[in-house]
């Protein structure tokens, strides 16, 4: 391995703490569309990043207020982050009222499946073409 003199439990705890950061980056890239930028200049790119981070925090705050009722099922459930993003987008576009946001978020749950052994399906990303830049 390495010449690291740290105990195994310490390394495991570091990995566990890092996993939350990796999940956040995945949410930012795929659920919030931070895979490709629309801007060309640095200021525009930074503005897109900060806008997505702000929206991420708004979605997380909304999801944290939702109460997940316990069910007598095989799995425990958590809020689907991508569906929560979609619902918050609808709210910010004034397409659903604020009273309905928590109800909608609560209705989109996904099961927590510990120790899954399914192979990861790798999908290649398609090219994002910004044709408006050509003009």
XYZ file of C-alpha atoms in Angstrom:
135
model
C 0.000 0.000 0.000
C 1.712 3.148 1.212
C 4.140 4.158 3.877
C 1.364 5.929 5.810
C 1.633 5.497 9.557
C -2.047 6.230 10.220
C -4.311 3.476 11.565
C -6.873 1.818 9.328
C -9.826 3.212 11.305
C -8.571 6.753 10.734
C -8.309 6.172 6.971
C -11.810 4.660 6.940
C -13.225 7.704 8.724
C -11.547 10.008 6.187
C -13.067 8.032 3.337
C -16.500 8.171 4.958
C -16.267 11.953 5.350
C -15.119 12.314 1.743
C -18.103 10.383 0.423
C -20.510 13.219 1.278
C -18.385 15.614 -0.755
C -18.375 13.213 -3.714
C -22.160 12.912 -3.536
C -22.503 16.697 -3.481
C -20.354 17.022 -6.600
C -22.457 14.377 -8.340
C -25.642 16.286 -7.463
C -24.114 19.547 -8.694
C -22.957 18.037 -11.962
C -25.901 15.913 -12.968
C -29.037 16.977 -11.063
C -28.220 20.685 -11.267
C -26.588 20.734 -14.698
C -23.046 21.784 -13.874
C -21.513 19.420 -16.426
C -21.173 22.117 -19.057
C -21.155 25.886 -18.830
C -23.008 28.360 -20.995
C -20.625 31.251 -20.395
C -17.266 31.790 -22.041
C -15.703 34.294 -19.658
C -14.445 33.461 -16.183
C -16.915 35.818 -14.495
C -19.840 34.127 -16.240
C -18.597 30.659 -15.327
C -18.172 31.686 -11.690
C -21.664 33.164 -11.712
C -23.063 29.846 -12.992
C -21.180 27.911 -10.306
C -22.381 30.178 -7.489
C -25.952 30.118 -8.833
C -25.919 26.305 -8.826
C -24.415 26.224 -5.318
C -27.114 28.594 -4.076
C -29.813 26.474 -5.693
C -28.242 23.320 -4.203
C -28.461 24.871 -0.727
C -32.095 25.886 -1.326
C -33.006 22.336 -2.387
C -31.192 20.823 0.603
C -32.952 23.227 2.988
C -36.316 22.361 1.452
C -35.593 18.633 1.647
C -34.444 18.895 5.273
C -37.838 20.287 6.310
C -39.754 17.367 4.813
C -40.840 14.689 7.259
C -40.531 11.149 5.932
C -43.157 8.936 7.512
C -42.050 5.493 8.601
C -43.557 2.682 6.551
C -43.766 -1.020 7.207
C -41.754 -1.945 4.143
C -38.542 -3.739 3.379
C -36.478 -0.550 2.958
C -36.151 2.822 4.595
C -36.724 5.761 2.269
C -35.017 9.043 1.478
C -35.946 12.031 -0.646
C -35.074 11.804 -4.319
C -32.685 14.726 -4.805
C -33.199 15.048 -8.552
C -36.980 15.148 -8.105
C -36.581 17.710 -5.311
C -34.498 19.846 -7.708
C -37.230 19.668 -10.321
C -39.914 20.632 -7.798
C -37.846 23.569 -6.524
C -37.307 24.727 -10.120
C -41.064 24.703 -10.629
C -41.473 26.732 -7.442
C -38.882 29.336 -8.439
C -40.573 29.656 -11.839
C -43.883 30.301 -10.008
C -45.483 27.168 -11.469
C -46.423 25.638 -8.106
C -47.386 27.435 -4.873
C -45.105 27.395 -1.847
C -47.627 25.400 0.198
C -47.366 22.504 -2.258
C -43.555 22.239 -2.387
C -43.112 20.104 0.737
C -46.058 17.895 -0.218
C -44.608 17.247 -3.669
C -41.098 16.616 -2.335
C -42.510 14.203 0.234
C -44.252 12.212 -2.480
C -41.011 11.536 -4.405
C -39.059 9.110 -2.255
C -36.537 6.462 -3.197
C -35.531 3.397 -1.175
C -32.222 3.163 0.642
C -30.685 -0.139 -0.429
C -27.610 -0.925 1.649
C -24.944 -3.299 0.348
C -26.110 -3.273 -3.259
C -24.092 -5.430 -5.567
C -25.493 -4.335 -8.936
C -22.960 -3.339 -11.560
C -22.801 0.324 -12.417
C -24.163 1.133 -15.850
C -21.818 3.571 -17.551
C -23.515 5.853 -20.046
C -21.472 7.996 -22.355
C -22.348 11.671 -22.354
C -23.492 13.329 -25.509
C -22.017 16.535 -26.829
C -23.720 19.699 -25.599
C -23.951 21.965 -28.609
C -24.410 25.672 -28.024
C -25.322 26.788 -31.528
C -26.192 30.290 -30.426
C -22.459 31.031 -30.090
C -21.872 30.607 -33.822
C -23.875 33.666 -34.886
